[in-house]
Amino acid sequence: MVETGHFALVLAFALSLVQTIVPLFGARLNNQRLMAVGGPVAVTGFALTALSFAALASAYASSDFSLANVWENSHSLQPMIYKITGTWGNHEGSMLLWVLILTFFGALVAAFGSNLPATLRANVLAVQGAIGAAFFLFILATSNPFIRLNPAPIEGRDLNPVLQDLGLAIHPPLLYLGYVGFSICFSFSVAALIEGRIDASWARWVRPWTLVAWMFLTGGIAMGSYWAYYELGWGGFWFWDPVENASFMPWLAGTALLHSAIVMEKRSALKIWTLLLAILTFSLSLLGTFLVRSGVLTSVHAFATDPTRGVFILCILTLFIGGSLALFALRASRLTAGGLFHPISREGALVLNNLFLTTATATVLVGTLYPLALEALTGDKISVGAPFFDLTFGPLMLPLLAIVPFGPLLAWKRGDVIAASQRLMAAFALALGAVLVTGLFVDGASVFAALGIGLAVWLVAGALTDLAVKSGVGSVAPSVMFRRFAGLPRSVFGTALAHLGLGLTLLGIVATLSFGTEKILTMRAGETVELSGHTLRFVGLYPTQGPNYSEDRGRFELIGVSGSPVGEISSAKRFFPVRQTTTTESGIKTLGLSQLYISLGDENKDGSVVVRLWWKPLVTLIWGGGLVMMAGAAMSLMDRRLRVGAPSRRRKQASTAAPVALP
Amino acid sequence: MTRKQKRLSVIAGGLAFLGAATGLTFYALGQKASYFYMPADLTTASVQPGQRIRLGGLVEKGTIQRGQGATVAFSVTDTHKSVKVTYTGILPDLFREEQGVITEGTFGPDGVFVADSVLAKHDERYMPKEVADGLKAKGVWQESKSD
Amino acid sequence: MLFWVIAAILTLGASLAVLLPLAAGPNRESSSGDHDLEVYRDQLSELDRDAARGLIQPAEAAEARAEIGRRILRLDNADAAGKASTRQVTSRLVATVAVLAVPLVSWGVYSRIGSPDLPSQPLSQRLAKNPADSSVDELVARAEAHLAANPADGRGWDVLAPVYLRMQRFSDAVAAYRNAIRLDGDSGMRQAGLGEAIAGAAGGIVSADAQDAFEAALKLDPANAKASFYLAMALAQEGRNKEAATAWQAMLGTLPPDSPWRDAVEKALVKSEGPEAGSSAAVKGPDAADVDNASSLSPQDREAMINTMVAGLDEKLRQNPRDPEGWMRLVRSYVVLGKADQARDALGRAISVFGAGSDEAKKLTAFAASLGLAATE
């Protein structure tokens, strides 16, 4: 089984080479047969990669220590769920997951791409195949998970305890679905450049793919943030860590792409820009992969650092980013520009959005790469953290967020700001009210906090206003209004939900940063502590034994108004003997949308324990907002506009008369 | 305004915006980035009290003292010099004697480094990169070869 | 064999994925203009829907309709561009190369990097196979798995404890003996074993804890030779050589003539009386006898002696590094001495001698892991 997986991986590599070369020649020679090879090869390549991944996962599940990779990252006593998630909890396995998703998306294009012009489809599959070939080669040459040990050791070295968490089951796959999803947009862009023309169906394909990738990337980042929040025990949700930035940059660029693709689809404008953004977004995904995988940055994500891997990924990076940008420079002038528009219009608002988002991406990029460049040039080591990003990223985001509610209310081509402002009066009043209430009635509220809350309320109310205006609230009879509301295109709901989610996330961030409280103290069993109106009693430390760790669990009781306990929170120090590592399991109690967060420190000689407590008001909204944004993307994806019919001539021929749904 | 003038003003506005963003970015890099030092570097570098820096090295053996409440004092050393550090909070799980750490904070007027964050590596297999490089440069620490 | 059949089938399937489209009849071509037209039609109908729903003003709708119409007109012009003629020779060449590439690349690469002869080895299967074929490590692992599932099986702990002791996994042996005593009750043998394990974990020093265990053993079984022997050893370690010698003499009087302990007692007696033989055997690793030997010295001397021996072994391995057994001894010695860093360093050096990824390196790493030691980067 194991070797079958290994062989399937090699075979998938061979197929990816065929997938790169044959359709490309087919498109150049206009040979239908050669072009037709792309589809079946892409699907078969995916099936083989899936077989390979299944073989590795089953080796993990059955603790087959004859695989070096399993031996290094698994232990027979681990719970089954962590045995399986351990498959991608290491460098080799996660790269295999990466190509699995890549080939999966390639197979989707092959399977549902019958309505694409044949040459476009062939070129897209060829570019997709080339990316696949590069990464298959990378895996086989430097990161092969199927290296065997003979004789096999009898026990493994355990998965890094920090990764033994349900978060690992969800975070990397979501993130990769996002990263790799943008590869399709990239392939479409490069295919368009190779052909020297952009088909009308181009934007209709790129937009849903951007939506899919953006949706998963949003989820992946939100999940990663929540995981870091509860697993690392520092109570923070975002650290401006270079590795986090590596996933945030494609998200920002992807958000810009999402918006410019709308302009392109609706108005055929911004074609060249959209194409460039698609290339840049995937390039940032590749850059993220490089930064995380090469060992340039050390962090929890750098499973193992190996210079050859870094050099290899750098080569892939140069090849694809450099190659695509060179192609862009050569061919972009051939592409025809699209429709014109007035600066004050939906298009204008989206351009402004793109300007802010790409500039913000650039500042994050500078903040992430500048320390690396400085160290390489002068040897000085600096760290660029939250203070830098507060000063640069913050001022860019605030005006952008302030204009978000205007965008959907402006008409295409030529908009009317005054009319839009009048419609937003209610939302503005609400936001102003929120500022005043926060500023005047909440203790310890700073000007920043009041304005931040106001901005968040403005976003939420603005999103709702959009829906209200479009269903005709106040101008038509209620029955008509409901009919209109129900009949609104899904994409309108999608937009509103995404903007609403953004507002919720902002609300969570501002509330947590401004009104959160924390305490550090030493406690003995029986002592109580009060934090922002909540009383906690430390019950004591209880040693317990887990499957592959032992832990000291500190139990706390939440004391209600009556003086009796109303809930329990427990935080633990876990010791994993195989790796000689201790981890902290934070204790979290969700009260409404807010959370009490407890992190246990070391035990002192006198039996008292250092305890750190946080009160985090509305903190769950940070990730809840992310979920709402994902829901918005999903809603948009269901819009019928994103379904493209095949040419009618074929529609008559084929028995499948219905338009094919995407993806 | 003619169409051309309009277009020019839009482009000028965009460029001004980008210029402002660039200026802000480099201003922030100058002001808000914190430099990384090893204890021995501090004799040559001039670090003002109150200037945010990152201080890295090994936790010197036998210097960890738990004081009042959750305050901990320890020394960070590169074996040439050591610097006293105080920190209030929960030390990371991987914080141990003779292990690499990076602390971030400012020097107080009394010459004691007051850290507001202490990082040990997430993964015990690695030294913090800055610390490893610094120690290697000083010939204190040698990378052991292994797979 | 099965593997090769599967590999052949997979290769065949992959080749067919390339071959079938090439062999199929020519597809009906559709020009990209048809596709574009379809999209524009779609946009027009969408526009009509939006207009009917009142989402856009009639004037805007008319304007948008005109714009789409212009795009359709432009399309007809663009589509007139001619098509490249099909070049048959090049196409055939590409097709042939592609079909051949699949088996050639895959079998070529796999034969270089694969291990087709190695079967999968799921742990449960390895533990379920005939015990006679298993290595000691596997047997122990099997017992450990059984005990992890049934931690209340006292007999299991009782069986495993002496095995640990022999493998020099002293702290595991301590835990196992304690479990056996807790679950199956006291016995002289268990207490004596516990004492030996505690002493072993402390590098041969019979500590107070170990003495307690030995005394408990003698209380349960006054004839327990191991307990008597180690208690005498404890006396010797405290420098009370005379008393130790007396105790050993007394043992000689009571031990049956075929007792395996006779030999050990006699040796100990010689050592406790005669002058030290010195460390002529310095290149040898400190085996159990040497540690015993060392334990009759004062603590400082003992430490010095053990260190000399280990250093000697270390030195020998520097000169003659290709000696896997020697490296294992060295790593184990450092682990036993509690010098984890040096053990790790030795392991690192050993691996660099044999080359990372070599069989010896893997064996060494596995061995070290079985001692609870992980290689460092």
CSV table of N, CA and C in Angstrom, one decimal, chain B residues 53-136:
chain,number,residue,atom,x,y,z
B,53,ILE,N,13.8,47.7,22.3
B,53,ILE,CA,14.7,46.8,21.5
B,53,ILE,C,14.3,45.3,21.8
B,54,ARG,N,14.9,44.4,21.1
B,54,ARG,CA,14.8,43.0,21.4
B,54,ARG,C,16.2,42.5,21.9
B,55,LEU,N,16.2,41.8,23.0
B,55,LEU,CA,17.4,41.3,23.6
B,55,LEU,C,17.3,39.8,23.6
B,56,GLY,N,18.4,39.2,23.0
B,56,GLY,CA,18.3,37.8,22.9
B,56,GLY,C,19.6,37.1,23.5
B,57,GLY,N,19.5,35.9,23.8
B,57,GLY,CA,20.6,35.2,24.4
B,57,GLY,C,20.2,33.9,25.1
B,58,LEU,N,21.0,33.4,25.9
B,58,LEU,CA,20.7,32.3,26.7
B,58,LEU,C,20.3,32.7,28.1
B,59,VAL,N,19.3,31.9,28.7
B,59,VAL,CA,19.0,32.2,30.1
B,59,VAL,C,20.1,31.7,31.0
B,60,GLU,N,20.7,32.6,31.7
B,60,GLU,CA,21.9,32.2,32.4
B,60,GLU,C,21.5,31.3,33.6
B,61,LYS,N,22.4,30.3,33.8
B,61,LYS,CA,22.1,29.2,34.8
B,61,LYS,C,22.0,29.8,36.2
B,62,GLY,N,21.0,29.4,36.9
B,62,GLY,CA,21.0,29.8,38.3
B,62,GLY,C,20.6,31.3,38.6
B,63,THR,N,20.1,32.0,37.6
B,63,THR,CA,19.7,33.4,37.8
B,63,THR,C,18.2,33.6,37.8
B,64,ILE,N,17.4,32.5,37.6
B,64,ILE,CA,16.0,32.7,37.6
B,64,ILE,C,15.5,32.9,39.0
B,65,GLN,N,14.9,34.1,39.3
B,65,GLN,CA,14.4,34.3,40.6
B,65,GLN,C,12.9,34.7,40.5
B,66,ARG,N,12.1,34.1,41.2
B,66,ARG,CA,10.7,34.5,41.2
B,66,ARG,C,10.5,35.5,42.4
B,67,GLY,N,10.0,36.6,42.0
B,67,GLY,CA,9.8,37.7,43.0
B,67,GLY,C,8.4,37.8,43.4
B,68,GLN,N,8.0,39.0,43.7
B,68,GLN,CA,6.6,39.3,44.1
B,68,GLN,C,5.6,38.9,43.0
B,69,GLY,N,4.6,38.2,43.4
B,69,GLY,CA,3.6,37.8,42.5
B,69,GLY,C,4.1,37.1,41.3
B,70,ALA,N,3.8,37.6,40.1
B,70,ALA,CA,4.2,36.9,38.9
B,70,ALA,C,5.4,37.5,38.3
B,71,THR,N,6.2,38.3,39.0
B,71,THR,CA,7.3,38.9,38.4
B,71,THR,C,8.5,37.9,38.5
B,72,VAL,N,9.2,37.8,37.4
B,72,VAL,CA,10.4,36.9,37.4
B,72,VAL,C,11.6,37.7,36.9
B,73,ALA,N,12.7,37.5,37.6
B,73,ALA,CA,14.0,38.1,37.2
B,73,ALA,C,14.9,37.0,36.7
B,74,PHE,N,15.6,37.3,35.7
B,74,PHE,CA,16.7,36.4,35.2
B,74,PHE,C,17.7,37.1,34.4
B,75,SER,N,18.8,36.5,34.1
B,75,SER,CA,19.8,37.1,33.3
B,75,SER,C,19.9,36.5,31.9
B,76,VAL,N,20.0,37.3,30.9
B,76,VAL,CA,20.2,36.8,29.6
B,76,VAL,C,21.7,37.0,29.3
B,77,THR,N,22.3,36.0,28.8
B,77,THR,CA,23.8,36.0,28.5
B,77,THR,C,24.1,35.5,27.2
B,78,ASP,N,25.3,36.0,26.7
B,78,ASP,CA,25.8,35.4,25.5
B,78,ASP,C,27.2,34.8,25.9
B,79,THR,N,27.4,34.6,27.1
B,79,THR,CA,28.6,34.0,27.8
B,79,THR,C,29.7,35.1,27.9
B,80,HIS,N,29.6,36.2,27.2
B,80,HIS,CA,30.6,37.2,27.3
B,80,HIS,C,30.1,38.2,28.4
B,81,LYS,N,28.9,38.6,28.2
B,81,LYS,CA,28.2,39.6,29.1
B,81,LYS,C,26.9,39.1,29.4
B,82,SER,N,26.3,39.6,30.5
B,82,SER,CA,24.9,39.2,30.8
B,82,SER,C,24.2,40.5,31.2
B,83,VAL,N,22.9,40.4,31.0
B,83,VAL,CA,22.0,41.5,31.3
B,83,VAL,C,20.9,41.0,32.1
B,84,LYS,N,20.6,41.8,33.2
B,84,LYS,CA,19.5,41.5,34.1
B,84,LYS,C,18.1,41.9,33.4
B,85,VAL,N,17.2,41.0,33.5
B,85,VAL,CA,15.9,41.2,32.9
B,85,VAL,C,14.8,40.9,33.9
B,86,THR,N,13.8,41.8,33.9
B,86,THR,CA,12.6,41.4,34.7
B,86,THR,C,11.4,41.4,33.8
B,87,TYR,N,10.5,40.5,34.2
B,87,TYR,CA,9.3,40.3,33.4
B,87,TYR,C,8.2,39.9,34.3
B,88,THR,N,7.0,40.5,34.0
B,88,THR,CA,5.9,40.1,34.8
B,88,THR,C,4.9,39.4,33.8
B,89,GLY,N,4.6,38.2,34.2
B,89,GLY,CA,3.7,37.4,33.3
B,89,GLY,C,4.1,36.0,33.4
B,90,ILE,N,3.5,35.2,32.4
B,90,ILE,CA,3.7,33.8,32.4
B,90,ILE,C,4.8,33.5,31.4
B,91,LEU,N,5.8,32.9,31.8
B,91,LEU,CA,6.9,32.6,30.9
B,91,LEU,C,6.5,31.5,30.0
B,92,PRO,N,7.0,31.5,28.7
B,92,PRO,CA,6.6,30.4,27.8
B,92,PRO,C,7.0,29.1,28.3
B,93,ASP,N,6.3,28.1,27.8
B,93,ASP,CA,6.5,26.7,28.2
B,93,ASP,C,8.0,26.2,28.0
B,94,LEU,N,8.6,26.8,27.0
B,94,LEU,CA,9.9,26.3,26.6
B,94,LEU,C,11.0,27.1,27.3
B,95,PHE,N,10.7,28.0,28.2
B,95,PHE,CA,11.6,28.8,28.9
B,95,PHE,C,12.4,27.9,29.9
B,96,ARG,N,13.7,27.8,29.7
B,96,ARG,CA,14.5,27.0,30.7
B,96,ARG,C,15.8,27.6,30.8
B,97,GLU,N,16.5,27.2,31.8
B,97,GLU,CA,17.9,27.6,32.0
B,97,GLU,C,18.7,27.2,30.8
B,98,GLU,N,19.6,28.0,30.3
B,98,GLU,CA,20.6,27.7,29.3
B,98,GLU,C,19.8,27.4,28.0
B,99,GLN,N,18.6,27.9,27.8
B,99,GLN,CA,17.9,27.8,26.5
B,99,GLN,C,17.9,29.2,25.9
B,100,GLY,N,17.8,29.2,24.6
B,100,GLY,CA,17.7,30.5,23.9
B,100,GLY,C,16.3,31.2,24.2
B,101,VAL,N,16.4,32.6,24.4
B,101,VAL,CA,15.2,33.3,24.5
B,101,VAL,C,15.4,34.7,23.8
B,102,ILE,N,14.2,35.2,23.4
B,102,ILE,CA,14.2,36.6,22.9
B,102,ILE,C,13.3,37.4,23.8
B,103,THR,N,13.8,38.5,24.4
B,103,THR,CA,12.9,39.3,25.2
B,103,THR,C,12.7,40.6,24.5
B,104,GLU,N,11.6,41.3,24.6
B,104,GLU,CA,11.4,42.6,24.0
B,104,GLU,C,10.9,43.5,25.0
B,105,GLY,N,11.5,44.7,25.0
B,105,GLY,CA,11.1,45.7,26.0
B,105,GLY,C,12.0,46.9,26.0
B,106,THR,N,12.2,47.5,27.1
B,106,THR,CA,13.0,48.7,27.2
B,106,THR,C,13.9,48.6,28.4
B,107,PHE,N,15.0,49.4,28.4
B,107,PHE,CA,15.9,49.5,29.6
B,107,PHE,C,15.3,50.5,30.6
B,108,GLY,N,15.2,50.1,31.8
B,108,GLY,CA,14.8,51.1,32.8
B,108,GLY,C,16.0,52.0,33.1
B,109,PRO,N,15.8,53.0,33.9
B,109,PRO,CA,16.9,54.0,34.3
B,109,PRO,C,18.0,53.3,35.1
B,110,ASP,N,17.6,52.2,35.8
B,110,ASP,CA,18.6,51.5,36.6
B,110,ASP,C,19.4,50.4,35.8
B,111,GLY,N,19.2,50.4,34.5
B,111,GLY,CA,20.0,49.5,33.7
B,111,GLY,C,19.4,48.1,33.7
B,112,VAL,N,18.3,47.9,34.3
B,112,VAL,CA,17.6,46.6,34.2
B,112,VAL,C,16.7,46.6,33.0
B,113,PHE,N,16.7,45.5,32.3
B,113,PHE,CA,15.9,45.4,31.1
B,113,PHE,C,14.5,45.0,31.5
B,114,VAL,N,13.5,45.8,31.2
B,114,VAL,CA,12.1,45.4,31.6
B,114,VAL,C,11.4,44.9,30.3
B,115,ALA,N,11.2,43.6,30.3
B,115,ALA,CA,10.6,43.0,29.1
B,115,ALA,C,9.1,42.9,29.3
B,116,ASP,N,8.5,43.2,28.1
B,116,ASP,CA,7.0,43.0,28.1
B,116,ASP,C,6.6,41.7,27.3
B,117,SER,N,7.6,41.1,26.6
B,117,SER,CA,7.3,39.8,26.1
B,117,SER,C,8.6,39.0,26.1
B,118,VAL,N,8.4,37.7,26.4
B,118,VAL,CA,9.5,36.8,26.4
B,118,VAL,C,9.1,35.7,25.4
B,119,LEU,N,10.0,35.4,24.5
B,119,LEU,CA,9.7,34.3,23.5
B,119,LEU,C,10.7,33.2,23.7
B,120,ALA,N,10.3,32.0,23.8
B,120,ALA,CA,11.2,30.9,23.6
B,120,ALA,C,10.7,30.2,22.4
B,121,LYS,N,11.4,29.3,21.8
B,121,LYS,CA,10.9,28.8,20.6
B,121,LYS,C,9.7,27.9,20.8
B,122,HIS,N,8.8,27.9,19.8
B,122,HIS,CA,7.6,27.0,19.9
B,122,HIS,C,8.1,25.6,19.8
B,123,ASP,N,9.2,25.4,19.1
B,123,ASP,CA,9.6,24.0,18.8
B,123,ASP,C,10.9,23.8,19.5
B,124,GLU,N,11.0,22.9,20.3
B,124,GLU,CA,12.3,22.8,21.1
B,124,GLU,C,13.4,22.3,20.3
B,125,ARG,N,13.2,21.9,19.0
B,125,ARG,CA,14.3,21.4,18.2
B,125,ARG,C,15.1,22.6,17.7
B,126,TYR,N,14.6,23.8,17.8
B,126,TYR,CA,15.4,24.9,17.2
B,126,TYR,C,15.7,26.0,18.3
B,127,MET,N,16.8,26.6,18.1
B,127,MET,CA,17.2,27.8,18.7
B,127,MET,C,16.4,28.9,18.0
B,128,PRO,N,16.1,30.0,18.7
B,128,PRO,CA,15.6,31.2,17.9
B,128,PRO,C,16.7,31.5,17.0
B,129,LYS,N,16.4,31.8,15.7
B,129,LYS,CA,17.4,32.0,14.7
B,129,LYS,C,18.4,33.1,15.0
B,130,GLU,N,17.8,34.3,15.5
B,130,GLU,CA,18.7,35.4,15.8
B,130,GLU,C,19.7,35.0,16.9
B,131,VAL,N,19.2,34.2,17.9
B,131,VAL,CA,20.1,33.9,19.0
B,131,VAL,C,21.2,32.9,18.5
B,132,ALA,N,20.8,31.9,17.7
B,132,ALA,CA,21.7,31.0,17.2
B,132,ALA,C,22.8,31.7,16.3
B,133,ASP,N,22.4,32.6,15.4
B,133,ASP,CA,23.3,33.3,14.6
B,133,ASP,C,24.3,34.1,15.5
B,134,GLY,N,23.7,34.8,16.5
B,134,GLY,CA,24.6,35.6,17.3
B,134,GLY,C,25.6,34.8,18.1
B,135,LEU,N,25.2,33.6,18.6
B,135,LEU,CA,26.1,32.8,19.4
B,135,LEU,C,27.1,32.2,18.5
B,136,LYS,N,26.7,31.8,17.3
B,136,LYS,CA,27.6,31.2,16.3
B,136,LYS,C,28.7,32.3,16.0
